[in-house]
Short mmCIF file of C-alpha atoms and ligand atoms in Angstrom, two decimals:
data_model
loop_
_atom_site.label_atom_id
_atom_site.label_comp_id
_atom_site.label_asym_id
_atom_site.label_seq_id
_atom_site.Cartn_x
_atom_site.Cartn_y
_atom_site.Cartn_z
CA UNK A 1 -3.46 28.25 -10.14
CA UNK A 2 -1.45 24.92 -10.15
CA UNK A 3 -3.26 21.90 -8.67
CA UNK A 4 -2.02 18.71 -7.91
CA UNK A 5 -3.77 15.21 -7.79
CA UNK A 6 -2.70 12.22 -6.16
CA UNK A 7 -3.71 9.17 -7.85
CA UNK A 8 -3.26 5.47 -6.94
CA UNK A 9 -3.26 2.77 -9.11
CA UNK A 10 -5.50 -0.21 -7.60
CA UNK A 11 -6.83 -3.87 -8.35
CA UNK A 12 -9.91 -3.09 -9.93
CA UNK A 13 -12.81 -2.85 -7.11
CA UNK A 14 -14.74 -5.49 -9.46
CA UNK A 15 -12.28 -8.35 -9.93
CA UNK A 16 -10.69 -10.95 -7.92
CA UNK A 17 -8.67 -9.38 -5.25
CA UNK A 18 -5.80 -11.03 -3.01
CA UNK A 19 -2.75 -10.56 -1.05
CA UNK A 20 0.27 -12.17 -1.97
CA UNK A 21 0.86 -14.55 0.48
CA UNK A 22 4.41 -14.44 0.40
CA UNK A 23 4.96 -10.54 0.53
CA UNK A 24 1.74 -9.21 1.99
CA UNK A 25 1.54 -6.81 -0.79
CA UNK A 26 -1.58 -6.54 -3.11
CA UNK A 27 -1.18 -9.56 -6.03
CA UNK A 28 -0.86 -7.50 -8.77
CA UNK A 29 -1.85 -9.81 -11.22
CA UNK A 30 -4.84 -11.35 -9.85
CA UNK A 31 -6.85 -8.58 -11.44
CA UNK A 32 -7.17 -5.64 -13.93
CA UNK A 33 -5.38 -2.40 -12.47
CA UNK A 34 -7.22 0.62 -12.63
CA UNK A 35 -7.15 4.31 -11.37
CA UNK A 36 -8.63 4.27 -7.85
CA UNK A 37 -12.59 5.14 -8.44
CA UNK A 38 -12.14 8.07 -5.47
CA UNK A 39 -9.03 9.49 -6.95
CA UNK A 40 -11.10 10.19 -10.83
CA UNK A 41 -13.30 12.15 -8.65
CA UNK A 42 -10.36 14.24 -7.74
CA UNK A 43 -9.07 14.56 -10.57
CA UNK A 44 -12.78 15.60 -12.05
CA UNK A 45 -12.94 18.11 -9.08
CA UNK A 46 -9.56 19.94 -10.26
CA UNK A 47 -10.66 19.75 -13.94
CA UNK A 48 -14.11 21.36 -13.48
CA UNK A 49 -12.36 24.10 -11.65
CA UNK A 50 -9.82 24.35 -14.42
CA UNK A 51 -12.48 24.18 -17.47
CA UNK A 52 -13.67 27.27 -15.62
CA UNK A 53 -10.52 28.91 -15.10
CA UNK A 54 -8.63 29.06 -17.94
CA UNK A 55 -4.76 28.83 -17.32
CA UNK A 56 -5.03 26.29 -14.66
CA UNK A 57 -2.87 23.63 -14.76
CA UNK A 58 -3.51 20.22 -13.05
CA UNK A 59 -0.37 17.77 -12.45
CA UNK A 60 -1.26 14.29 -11.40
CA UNK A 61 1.28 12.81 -8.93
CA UNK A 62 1.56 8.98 -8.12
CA UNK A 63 3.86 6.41 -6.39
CA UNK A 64 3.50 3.16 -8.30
CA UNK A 65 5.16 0.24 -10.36
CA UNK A 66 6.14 1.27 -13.75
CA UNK A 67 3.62 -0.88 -15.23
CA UNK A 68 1.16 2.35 -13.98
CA UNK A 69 2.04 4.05 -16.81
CA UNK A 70 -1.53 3.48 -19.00
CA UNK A 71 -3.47 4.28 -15.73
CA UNK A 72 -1.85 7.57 -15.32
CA UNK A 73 -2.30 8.48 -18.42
CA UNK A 74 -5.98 7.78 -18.45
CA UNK A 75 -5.90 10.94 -15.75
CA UNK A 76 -4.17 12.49 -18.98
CA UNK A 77 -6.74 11.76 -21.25
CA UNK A 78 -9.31 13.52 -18.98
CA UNK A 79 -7.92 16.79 -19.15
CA UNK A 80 -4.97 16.84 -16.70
CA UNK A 81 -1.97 18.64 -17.80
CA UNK A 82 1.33 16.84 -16.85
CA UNK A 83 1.99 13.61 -15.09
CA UNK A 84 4.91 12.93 -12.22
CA UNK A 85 5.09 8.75 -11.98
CA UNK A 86 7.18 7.95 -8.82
CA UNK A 87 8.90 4.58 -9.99
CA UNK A 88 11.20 3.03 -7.80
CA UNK A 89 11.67 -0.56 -6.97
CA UNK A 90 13.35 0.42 -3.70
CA UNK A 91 9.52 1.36 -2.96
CA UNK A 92 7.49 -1.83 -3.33
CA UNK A 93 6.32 -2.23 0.26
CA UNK A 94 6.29 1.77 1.43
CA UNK A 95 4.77 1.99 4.53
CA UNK A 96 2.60 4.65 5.13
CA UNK A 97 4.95 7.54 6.48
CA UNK A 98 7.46 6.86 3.11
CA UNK A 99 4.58 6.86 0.83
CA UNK A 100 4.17 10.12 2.15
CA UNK A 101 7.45 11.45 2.50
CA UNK A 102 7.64 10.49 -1.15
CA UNK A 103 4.38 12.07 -2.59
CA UNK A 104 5.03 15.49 -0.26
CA UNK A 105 8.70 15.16 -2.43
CA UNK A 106 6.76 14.95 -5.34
CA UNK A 107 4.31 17.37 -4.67
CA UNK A 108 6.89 20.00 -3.86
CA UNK A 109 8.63 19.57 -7.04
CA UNK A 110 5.43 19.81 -9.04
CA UNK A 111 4.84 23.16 -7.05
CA UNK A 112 1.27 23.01 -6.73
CA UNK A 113 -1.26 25.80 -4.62
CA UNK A 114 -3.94 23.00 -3.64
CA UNK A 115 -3.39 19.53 -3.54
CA UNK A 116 -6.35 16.94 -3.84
CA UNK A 117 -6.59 13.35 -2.61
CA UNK A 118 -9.14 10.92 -1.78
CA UNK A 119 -9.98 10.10 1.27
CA UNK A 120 -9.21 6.53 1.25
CA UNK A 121 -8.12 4.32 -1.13
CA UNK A 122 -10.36 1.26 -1.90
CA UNK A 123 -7.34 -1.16 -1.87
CA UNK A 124 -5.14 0.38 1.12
CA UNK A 125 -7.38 1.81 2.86
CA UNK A 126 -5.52 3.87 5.53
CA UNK A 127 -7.44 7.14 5.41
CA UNK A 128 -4.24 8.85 6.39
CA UNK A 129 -2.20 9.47 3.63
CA UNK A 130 -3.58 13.15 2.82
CA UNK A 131 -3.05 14.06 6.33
CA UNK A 132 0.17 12.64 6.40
CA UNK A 133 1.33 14.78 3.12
CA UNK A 134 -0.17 17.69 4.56
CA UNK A 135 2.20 17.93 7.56
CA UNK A 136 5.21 16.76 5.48
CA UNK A 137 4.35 19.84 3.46
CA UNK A 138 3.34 22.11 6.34
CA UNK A 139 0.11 22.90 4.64
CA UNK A 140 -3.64 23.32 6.10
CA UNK A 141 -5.38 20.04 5.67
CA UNK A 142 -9.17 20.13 4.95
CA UNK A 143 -9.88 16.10 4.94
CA UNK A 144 -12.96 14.32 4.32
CA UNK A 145 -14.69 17.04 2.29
CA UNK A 146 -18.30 16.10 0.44
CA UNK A 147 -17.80 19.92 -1.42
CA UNK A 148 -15.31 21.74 -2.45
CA UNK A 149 -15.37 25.49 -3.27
CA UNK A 150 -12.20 27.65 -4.61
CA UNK A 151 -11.32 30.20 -4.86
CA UNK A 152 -7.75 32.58 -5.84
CA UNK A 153 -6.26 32.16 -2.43
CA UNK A 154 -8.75 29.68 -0.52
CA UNK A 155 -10.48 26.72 -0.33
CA UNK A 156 -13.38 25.43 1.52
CA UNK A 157 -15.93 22.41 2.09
CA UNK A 158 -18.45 20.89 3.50
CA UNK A 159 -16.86 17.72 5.75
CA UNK A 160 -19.95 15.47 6.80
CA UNK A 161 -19.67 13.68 10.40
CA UNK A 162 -21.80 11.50 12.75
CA UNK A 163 -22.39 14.43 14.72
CA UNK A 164 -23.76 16.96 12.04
CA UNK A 165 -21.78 18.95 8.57
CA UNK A 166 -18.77 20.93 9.47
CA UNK A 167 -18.33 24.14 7.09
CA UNK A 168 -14.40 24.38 6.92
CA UNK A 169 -12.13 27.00 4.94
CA UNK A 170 -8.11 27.11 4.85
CA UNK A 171 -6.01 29.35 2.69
CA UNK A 172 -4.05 28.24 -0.06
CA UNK A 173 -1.79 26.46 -0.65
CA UNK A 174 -3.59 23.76 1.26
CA UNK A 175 -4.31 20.00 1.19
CA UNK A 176 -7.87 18.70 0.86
CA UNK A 177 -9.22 15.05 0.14
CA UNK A 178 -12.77 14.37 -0.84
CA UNK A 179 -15.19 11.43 -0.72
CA UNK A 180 -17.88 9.91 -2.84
CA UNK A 181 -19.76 12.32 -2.51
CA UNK A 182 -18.23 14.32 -5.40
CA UNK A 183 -19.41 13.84 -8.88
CA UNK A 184 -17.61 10.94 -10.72
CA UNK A 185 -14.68 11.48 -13.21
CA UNK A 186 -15.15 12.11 -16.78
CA UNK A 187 -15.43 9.72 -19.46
CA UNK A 188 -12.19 9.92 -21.70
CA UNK A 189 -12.79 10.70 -25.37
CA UNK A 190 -10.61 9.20 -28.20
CA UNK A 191 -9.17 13.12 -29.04
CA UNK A 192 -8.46 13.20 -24.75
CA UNK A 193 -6.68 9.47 -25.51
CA UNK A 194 -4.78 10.70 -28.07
CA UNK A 195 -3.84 14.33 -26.78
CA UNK A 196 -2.87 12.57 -23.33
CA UNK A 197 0.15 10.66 -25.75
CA UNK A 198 1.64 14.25 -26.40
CA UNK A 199 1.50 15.74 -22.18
CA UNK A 200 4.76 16.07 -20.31
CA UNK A 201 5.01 12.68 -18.06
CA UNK A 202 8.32 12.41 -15.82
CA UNK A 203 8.95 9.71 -14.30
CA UNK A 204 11.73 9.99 -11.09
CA UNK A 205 13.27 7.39 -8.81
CA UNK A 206 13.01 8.34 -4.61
CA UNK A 207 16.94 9.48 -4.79
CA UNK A 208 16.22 12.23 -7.42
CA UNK A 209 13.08 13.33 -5.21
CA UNK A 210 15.65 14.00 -1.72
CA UNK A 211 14.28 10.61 -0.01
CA UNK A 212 16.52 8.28 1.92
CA UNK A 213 14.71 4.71 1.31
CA UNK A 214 16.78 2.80 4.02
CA UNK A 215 17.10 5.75 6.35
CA UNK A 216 18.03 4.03 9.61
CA UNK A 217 16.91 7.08 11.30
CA UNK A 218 13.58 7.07 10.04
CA UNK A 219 10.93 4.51 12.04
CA UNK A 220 9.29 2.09 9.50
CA UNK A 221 6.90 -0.34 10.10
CA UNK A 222 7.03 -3.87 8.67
CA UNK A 223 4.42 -6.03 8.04
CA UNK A 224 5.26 -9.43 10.81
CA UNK A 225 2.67 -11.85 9.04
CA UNK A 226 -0.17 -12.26 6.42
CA UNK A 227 -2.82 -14.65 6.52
CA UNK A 228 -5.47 -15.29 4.07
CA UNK A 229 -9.12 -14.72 5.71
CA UNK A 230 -10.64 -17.68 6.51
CA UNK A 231 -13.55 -19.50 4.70
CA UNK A 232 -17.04 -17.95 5.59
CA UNK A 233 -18.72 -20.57 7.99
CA UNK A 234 -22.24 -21.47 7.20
CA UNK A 235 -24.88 -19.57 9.12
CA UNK A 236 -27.44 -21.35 11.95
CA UNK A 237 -30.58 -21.16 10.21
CA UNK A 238 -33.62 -20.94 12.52
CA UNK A 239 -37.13 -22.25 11.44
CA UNK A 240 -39.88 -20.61 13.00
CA UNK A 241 -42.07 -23.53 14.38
CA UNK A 242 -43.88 -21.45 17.11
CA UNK A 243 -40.53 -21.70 18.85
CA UNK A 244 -38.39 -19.19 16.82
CA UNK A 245 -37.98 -16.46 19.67
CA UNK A 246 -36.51 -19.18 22.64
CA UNK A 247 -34.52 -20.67 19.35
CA UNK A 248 -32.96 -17.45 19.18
CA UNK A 249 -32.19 -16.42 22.34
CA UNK A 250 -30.62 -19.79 23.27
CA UNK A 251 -28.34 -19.20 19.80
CA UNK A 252 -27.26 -15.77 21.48
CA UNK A 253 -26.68 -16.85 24.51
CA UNK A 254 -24.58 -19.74 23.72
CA UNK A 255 -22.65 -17.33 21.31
CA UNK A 256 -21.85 -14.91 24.24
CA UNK A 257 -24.11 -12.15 22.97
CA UNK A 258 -26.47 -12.14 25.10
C1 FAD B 301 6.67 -0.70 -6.41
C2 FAD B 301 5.43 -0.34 -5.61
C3 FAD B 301 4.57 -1.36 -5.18
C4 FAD B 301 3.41 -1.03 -4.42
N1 FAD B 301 2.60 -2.04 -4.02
C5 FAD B 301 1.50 -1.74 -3.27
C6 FAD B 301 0.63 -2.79 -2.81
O1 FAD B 301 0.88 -3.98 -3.06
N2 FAD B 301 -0.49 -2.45 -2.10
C7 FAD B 301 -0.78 -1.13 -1.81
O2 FAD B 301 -1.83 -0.87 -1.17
N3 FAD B 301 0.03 -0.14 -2.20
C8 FAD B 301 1.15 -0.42 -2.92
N4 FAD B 301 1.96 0.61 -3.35
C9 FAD B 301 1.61 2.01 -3.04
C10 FAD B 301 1.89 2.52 -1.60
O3 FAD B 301 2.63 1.70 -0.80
C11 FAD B 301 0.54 2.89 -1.01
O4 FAD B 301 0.10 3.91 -1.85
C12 FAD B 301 0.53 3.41 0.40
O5 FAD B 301 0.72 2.36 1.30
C13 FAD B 301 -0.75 4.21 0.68
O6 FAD B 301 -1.69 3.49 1.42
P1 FAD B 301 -3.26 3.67 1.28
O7 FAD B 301 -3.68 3.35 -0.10
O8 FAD B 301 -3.85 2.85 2.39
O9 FAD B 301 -3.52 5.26 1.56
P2 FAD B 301 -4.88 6.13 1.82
O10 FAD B 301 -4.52 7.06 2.89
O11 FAD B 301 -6.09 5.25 2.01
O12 FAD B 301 -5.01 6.89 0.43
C14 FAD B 301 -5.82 8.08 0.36
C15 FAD B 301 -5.44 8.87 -0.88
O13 FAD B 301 -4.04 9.21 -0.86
C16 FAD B 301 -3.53 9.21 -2.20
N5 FAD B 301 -2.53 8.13 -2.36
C17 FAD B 301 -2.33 7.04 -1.59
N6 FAD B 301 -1.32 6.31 -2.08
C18 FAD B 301 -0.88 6.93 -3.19
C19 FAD B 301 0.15 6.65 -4.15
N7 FAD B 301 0.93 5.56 -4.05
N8 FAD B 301 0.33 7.52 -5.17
C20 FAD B 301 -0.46 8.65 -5.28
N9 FAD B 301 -1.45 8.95 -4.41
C21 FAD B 301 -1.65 8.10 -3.38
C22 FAD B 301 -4.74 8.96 -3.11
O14 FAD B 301 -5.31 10.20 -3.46
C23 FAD B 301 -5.66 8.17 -2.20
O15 FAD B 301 -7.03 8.24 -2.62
C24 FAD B 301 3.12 0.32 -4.10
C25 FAD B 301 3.99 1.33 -4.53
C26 FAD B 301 5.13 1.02 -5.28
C27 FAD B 301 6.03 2.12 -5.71
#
Protein backbone atom coordinates (compact mmCIF):
# COMPACT_ATOMS: atom_id res chain seq x y z
CA UNK A 1 0.00 0.00 0.00
CA UNK A 2 1.40 3.48 -1.06
CA UNK A 3 -0.31 6.50 0.53
CA UNK A 4 0.03 9.90 -0.21
CA UNK A 5 -0.40 13.10 2.01
CA UNK A 6 -0.92 16.48 1.00
CA UNK A 7 0.52 18.94 3.25
CA UNK A 8 0.44 22.77 3.25
CA UNK A 9 2.71 24.91 4.75
CA UNK A 10 0.76 27.85 6.70
CA UNK A 11 1.30 31.05 8.95
CA UNK A 12 1.16 29.56 12.17
CA UNK A 13 -2.68 29.58 13.46
CA UNK A 14 -1.15 31.39 16.72
CA UNK A 15 0.79 34.36 15.37
CA UNK A 16 0.12 37.51 13.65
CA UNK A 17 -1.51 36.83 10.40
CA UNK A 18 -1.91 39.28 7.27
CA UNK A 19 -2.29 39.63 3.65
CA UNK A 20 0.13 41.37 1.73
CA UNK A 21 -1.41 44.28 0.66
CA UNK A 22 0.28 44.60 -2.45
CA UNK A 23 -0.12 40.93 -3.81
CA UNK A 24 -3.06 39.55 -1.88
CA UNK A 25 -1.05 36.60 -1.02
CA UNK A 26 -0.49 35.44 2.66
CA UNK A 27 2.67 37.78 4.20
CA UNK A 28 4.93 35.23 4.66
CA UNK A 29 6.94 36.80 7.07
CA UNK A 30 4.57 38.22 9.43
CA UNK A 31 4.65 34.94 11.30
CA UNK A 32 6.29 31.51 12.03
CA UNK A 33 5.39 28.91 9.14
CA UNK A 34 4.26 25.73 10.20
CA UNK A 35 2.68 22.43 8.81
CA UNK A 36 -1.08 23.05 8.61
CA UNK A 37 -2.51 21.59 12.16
CA UNK A 38 -5.31 19.46 9.87
CA UNK A 39 -2.78 18.15 7.47
CA UNK A 40 -0.43 16.37 10.81
CA UNK A 41 -3.62 14.67 11.39
CA UNK A 42 -3.35 13.22 7.98
CA UNK A 43 -0.33 12.45 7.99
CA UNK A 44 -0.88 10.65 11.66
CA UNK A 45 -3.90 8.85 10.00
CA UNK A 46 -1.56 7.25 7.15
CA UNK A 47 1.18 6.50 9.75
CA UNK A 48 -1.03 4.60 12.23
CA UNK A 49 -2.21 2.57 9.34
CA UNK A 50 1.35 2.04 8.24
CA UNK A 51 2.82 1.21 11.92
CA UNK A 52 0.23 -1.52 11.53
CA UNK A 53 1.00 -2.60 8.18
CA UNK A 54 4.34 -3.13 7.71
CA UNK A 55 5.62 -2.29 4.10
CA UNK A 56 3.51 0.71 3.73
CA UNK A 57 4.97 3.54 2.43
CA UNK A 58 3.64 7.13 2.98
CA UNK A 59 4.90 10.03 0.49
CA UNK A 60 4.05 13.51 1.55
CA UNK A 61 3.26 15.80 -1.43
CA UNK A 62 3.21 19.72 -1.22
CA UNK A 63 3.11 22.87 -3.44
CA UNK A 64 5.06 25.56 -1.62
CA UNK A 65 8.04 28.14 -1.57
CA UNK A 66 11.32 26.53 -1.19
CA UNK A 67 11.75 27.97 2.11
CA UNK A 68 9.07 24.81 3.05
CA UNK A 69 11.72 22.65 3.13
CA UNK A 70 12.07 22.28 7.33
CA UNK A 71 8.21 21.98 7.46
CA UNK A 72 8.14 19.08 5.16
CA UNK A 73 10.52 17.47 6.70
CA UNK A 74 8.94 17.68 10.10
CA UNK A 75 6.18 15.22 8.20
CA UNK A 76 9.59 13.24 7.74
CA UNK A 77 10.50 13.12 11.12
CA UNK A 78 7.08 11.60 12.03
CA UNK A 79 7.42 8.56 10.19
CA UNK A 80 6.63 9.42 6.55
CA UNK A 81 8.73 7.82 4.01
CA UNK A 82 9.67 10.18 1.07
CA UNK A 83 8.87 13.77 0.42
CA UNK A 84 7.81 15.42 -3.23
CA UNK A 85 8.25 19.54 -2.61
CA UNK A 86 6.56 21.26 -5.63
CA UNK A 87 8.84 24.49 -5.94
CA UNK A 88 8.20 26.76 -8.57
CA UNK A 89 8.18 30.47 -8.58
CA UNK A 90 5.96 30.45 -11.66
CA UNK A 91 3.41 29.22 -8.82
CA UNK A 92 3.24 31.97 -6.21
CA UNK A 93 -0.39 33.00 -6.63
CA UNK A 94 -1.99 29.38 -7.95
CA UNK A 95 -5.44 29.65 -7.99
CA UNK A 96 -7.33 26.93 -6.91
CA UNK A 97 -7.83 24.72 -10.16
CA UNK A 98 -3.62 24.96 -10.77
CA UNK A 99 -2.95 24.11 -7.27
CA UNK A 100 -4.74 21.19 -8.16
CA UNK A 101 -3.72 20.39 -11.47
CA UNK A 102 -0.30 20.54 -9.87
CA UNK A 103 -0.76 18.29 -6.72
CA UNK A 104 -2.98 15.57 -9.01
CA UNK A 105 0.66 15.88 -11.24
CA UNK A 106 2.35 15.20 -8.23
CA UNK A 107 0.30 12.69 -6.88
CA UNK A 108 0.41 10.65 -10.06
CA UNK A 109 4.06 10.59 -10.13
CA UNK A 110 4.31 9.52 -6.51
CA UNK A 111 1.83 6.65 -7.54
CA UNK A 112 -0.08 6.41 -4.52
CA UNK A 113 -3.48 3.85 -3.79
CA UNK A 114 -5.19 6.44 -1.26
CA UNK A 115 -4.54 9.89 -1.06
CA UNK A 116 -5.29 11.96 2.21
CA UNK A 117 -5.99 15.67 2.65
CA UNK A 118 -7.56 17.88 5.05
CA UNK A 119 -10.50 19.24 4.65
CA UNK A 120 -9.64 22.79 4.74
CA UNK A 121 -6.74 24.54 5.26
CA UNK A 122 -6.68 27.05 8.20
CA UNK A 123 -4.99 29.78 6.05
CA UNK A 124 -6.80 29.22 2.50
CA UNK A 125 -9.56 27.94 3.43
CA UNK A 126 -11.32 26.76 0.22
CA UNK A 127 -12.55 23.32 1.26
CA UNK A 128 -12.17 22.29 -2.32
CA UNK A 129 -8.90 21.34 -3.07
CA UNK A 130 -9.33 17.43 -2.28
CA UNK A 131 -12.28 17.38 -4.45
CA UNK A 132 -10.66 19.17 -7.01
CA UNK A 133 -7.55 16.53 -7.07
CA UNK A 134 -9.90 13.84 -6.98
CA UNK A 135 -11.47 14.56 -10.40
CA UNK A 136 -8.10 15.62 -11.90
CA UNK A 137 -7.15 12.09 -10.93
CA UNK A 138 -10.45 10.39 -11.76
CA UNK A 139 -10.56 8.86 -8.35
CA UNK A 140 -13.64 8.29 -5.78
CA UNK A 141 -13.61 11.15 -3.37
CA UNK A 142 -14.74 10.43 0.24
CA UNK A 143 -14.50 14.24 1.72
CA UNK A 144 -15.13 15.44 5.06
CA UNK A 145 -14.52 12.15 6.88
CA UNK A 146 -14.44 12.20 11.04
CA UNK A 147 -13.11 8.16 10.61
CA UNK A 148 -11.30 6.50 8.47
CA UNK A 149 -11.13 2.68 8.09
CA UNK A 150 -8.80 0.69 5.43
CA UNK A 151 -8.51 -1.72 4.22
CA UNK A 152 -6.34 -3.79 1.01
CA UNK A 153 -8.58 -2.45 -1.68
CA UNK A 154 -11.06 0.05 0.22
CA UNK A 155 -11.62 2.74 2.27
CA UNK A 156 -14.40 4.03 4.29
CA UNK A 157 -15.66 6.75 6.93
CA UNK A 158 -17.86 8.22 8.85
CA UNK A 159 -18.66 11.97 7.16
CA UNK A 160 -20.70 13.99 9.90
CA UNK A 161 -23.47 16.55 8.48
CA UNK A 162 -26.21 18.91 9.80
CA UNK A 163 -28.62 16.42 8.86
CA UNK A 164 -27.25 13.22 10.68
CA UNK A 165 -23.57 10.78 10.00
CA UNK A 166 -23.24 9.44 6.56
CA UNK A 167 -21.39 5.87 6.52
CA UNK A 168 -19.46 6.10 3.09
CA UNK A 169 -17.04 3.41 1.40
CA UNK A 170 -15.12 3.79 -2.11
CA UNK A 171 -12.56 1.42 -3.51
CA UNK A 172 -9.10 2.14 -3.81
CA UNK A 173 -7.29 4.01 -5.16
CA UNK A 174 -9.43 6.82 -3.83
CA UNK A 175 -9.18 10.35 -2.38
CA UNK A 176 -10.35 11.09 1.16
CA UNK A 177 -9.84 14.29 3.43
CA UNK A 178 -10.53 14.29 7.10
CA UNK A 179 -11.35 16.86 9.80
CA UNK A 180 -10.52 17.54 13.39
CA UNK A 181 -12.01 15.04 14.39
CA UNK A 182 -9.05 12.66 13.87
CA UNK A 183 -6.47 12.22 16.50
CA UNK A 184 -3.63 14.85 16.32
CA UNK A 185 -0.17 14.15 14.70
CA UNK A 186 2.65 12.71 16.51
CA UNK A 187 5.20 14.40 18.42
CA UNK A 188 8.63 14.12 16.49
CA UNK A 189 11.46 12.50 18.42
CA UNK A 190 15.15 13.60 18.05
CA UNK A 191 16.02 9.80 16.32
CA UNK A 192 12.57 10.74 13.83
CA UNK A 193 14.57 14.42 13.39
CA UNK A 194 17.53 12.91 12.56
CA UNK A 195 16.32 9.79 10.41
CA UNK A 196 14.00 12.37 8.45
CA UNK A 197 17.77 14.07 7.24
CA UNK A 198 18.54 10.64 5.45
CA UNK A 199 14.57 10.10 3.45
CA UNK A 200 14.39 10.60 -0.29
CA UNK A 201 13.00 14.41 -0.75
CA UNK A 202 12.60 15.57 -4.57
CA UNK A 203 11.93 18.59 -5.21
CA UNK A 204 10.36 19.37 -9.08
CA UNK A 205 9.44 22.58 -10.87
CA UNK A 206 5.50 22.55 -12.64
CA UNK A 207 7.32 21.89 -16.26
CA UNK A 208 8.92 18.57 -15.07
CA UNK A 209 5.37 17.59 -13.50
CA UNK A 210 3.41 18.03 -17.40
CA UNK A 211 1.74 21.51 -16.21
CA UNK A 212 1.41 24.47 -18.52
CA UNK A 213 1.60 27.56 -15.91
CA UNK A 214 0.44 30.26 -18.50
CA UNK A 215 -1.85 27.96 -20.40
CA UNK A 216 -4.05 30.45 -22.26
CA UNK A 217 -6.46 27.72 -22.63
CA UNK A 218 -6.89 27.04 -19.18
CA UNK A 219 -9.52 29.63 -17.16
CA UNK A 220 -7.72 31.21 -14.12
CA UNK A 221 -9.01 33.38 -11.77
CA UNK A 222 -7.22 36.51 -10.52
CA UNK A 223 -7.56 38.14 -7.51
CA UNK A 224 -9.14 42.13 -8.72
CA UNK A 225 -8.45 43.77 -5.17
CA UNK A 226 -7.40 43.23 -1.47
CA UNK A 227 -8.39 45.24 1.33
CA UNK A 228 -7.38 44.99 4.83
CA UNK A 229 -10.58 44.34 7.21
CA UNK A 230 -11.57 47.19 8.83
CA UNK A 231 -11.08 48.19 12.55
CA UNK A 232 -13.68 46.44 14.90
CA UNK A 233 -16.20 49.28 15.90
CA UNK A 234 -17.01 49.54 19.52
CA UNK A 235 -20.17 47.79 20.61
CA UNK A 236 -23.59 49.81 22.02
CA UNK A 237 -23.54 48.85 25.49
CA UNK A 238 -27.00 48.76 27.12
CA UNK A 239 -27.49 49.36 30.94
CA UNK A 240 -30.36 47.77 32.34
CA UNK A 241 -32.18 50.62 34.28
CA UNK A 242 -35.69 48.98 34.26
CA UNK A 243 -35.63 50.01 30.62
CA UNK A 244 -33.21 47.42 29.09
CA UNK A 245 -35.89 45.45 26.93
CA UNK A 246 -37.44 48.90 24.93
CA UNK A 247 -33.44 49.88 24.92
CA UNK A 248 -33.01 46.92 22.95
CA UNK A 249 -35.57 46.72 20.69
CA UNK A 250 -35.19 50.38 19.62
CA UNK A 251 -31.18 49.34 18.98
CA UNK A 252 -32.63 46.51 16.60
CA UNK A 253 -34.86 48.29 15.01
CA UNK A 254 -32.80 51.18 14.12
CA UNK A 255 -30.13 48.57 12.95
CA UNK A 256 -32.66 46.96 10.47
CA UNK A 257 -32.97 43.73 12.42
CA UNK A 258 -35.93 43.90 13.58
C1 LIG B 1 5.40 30.10 -4.40
C2 LIG B 1 4.07 29.77 -3.73
C3 LIG B 1 3.44 30.74 -2.94
C4 LIG B 1 2.20 30.45 -2.32
N1 LIG B 1 1.61 31.41 -1.57
C5 LIG B 1 0.40 31.15 -0.99
C6 LIG B 1 -0.25 32.15 -0.21
O1 LIG B 1 0.24 33.28 -0.06
N2 LIG B 1 -1.44 31.84 0.41
C7 LIG B 1 -2.01 30.59 0.25
O2 LIG B 1 -3.09 30.35 0.85
N3 LIG B 1 -1.43 29.64 -0.49
C8 LIG B 1 -0.24 29.90 -1.11
N4 LIG B 1 0.36 28.91 -1.86
C9 LIG B 1 -0.27 27.58 -1.98
C10 LIG B 1 -1.47 27.43 -2.95
O3 LIG B 1 -1.71 28.50 -3.77
C11 LIG B 1 -2.66 27.04 -2.10
O4 LIG B 1 -2.26 25.81 -1.56
C12 LIG B 1 -3.97 26.84 -2.79
O5 LIG B 1 -4.52 28.08 -3.13
C13 LIG B 1 -4.91 25.96 -1.97
O6 LIG B 1 -5.90 26.70 -1.30
P1 LIG B 1 -6.53 26.31 0.10
O7 LIG B 1 -5.46 26.26 1.12
O8 LIG B 1 -7.65 27.27 0.31
O9 LIG B 1 -7.11 24.80 -0.12
P2 LIG B 1 -8.08 23.84 0.77
O10 LIG B 1 -8.99 23.21 -0.20
O11 LIG B 1 -8.69 24.58 1.93
O12 LIG B 1 -7.03 22.79 1.32
C14 LIG B 1 -7.50 21.52 1.81
C15 LIG B 1 -6.35 20.53 1.84
O13 LIG B 1 -5.77 20.38 0.53
C16 LIG B 1 -4.37 20.15 0.66
N5 LIG B 1 -3.62 21.28 0.08
C17 LIG B 1 -4.05 22.53 -0.20
N6 LIG B 1 -3.05 23.27 -0.72
C18 LIG B 1 -1.96 22.47 -0.76
C19 LIG B 1 -0.60 22.66 -1.20
N7 LIG B 1 -0.18 23.84 -1.69
N8 LIG B 1 0.25 21.62 -1.09
C20 LIG B 1 -0.17 20.41 -0.59
N9 LIG B 1 -1.43 20.18 -0.16
C21 LIG B 1 -2.31 21.20 -0.25
C22 LIG B 1 -4.08 20.04 2.16
O14 LIG B 1 -4.22 18.69 2.55
C23 LIG B 1 -5.20 20.89 2.75
O15 LIG B 1 -5.48 20.56 4.12
C24 LIG B 1 1.60 29.17 -2.49
C25 LIG B 1 2.23 28.22 -3.28
C26 LIG B 1 3.46 28.49 -3.90
C27 LIG B 1 4.11 27.44 -4.73
Amino acid sequence: MKIAVLIKEVPDTWGERRLDLETGLTDRAASAPVLDEIDERAVEAALSYADAHPGTEVAVVAMAPASATATIRKALAMGATSALHVVDESLRGADLLLTAEVLAAAVRRVGADLVIAGNLSTDGGAGVIPAMVAESLGMPQLTGLSSLELTDDAVAGDRVSDAGTLRVSAPLPAVVSVTEALPEGRFTTFKGIMAAKKKPYETMDAAALGVVVEDPAVPRYIMLAVAERPPRQAGTRIVDEGDAGEKLAAFLVAEGVA
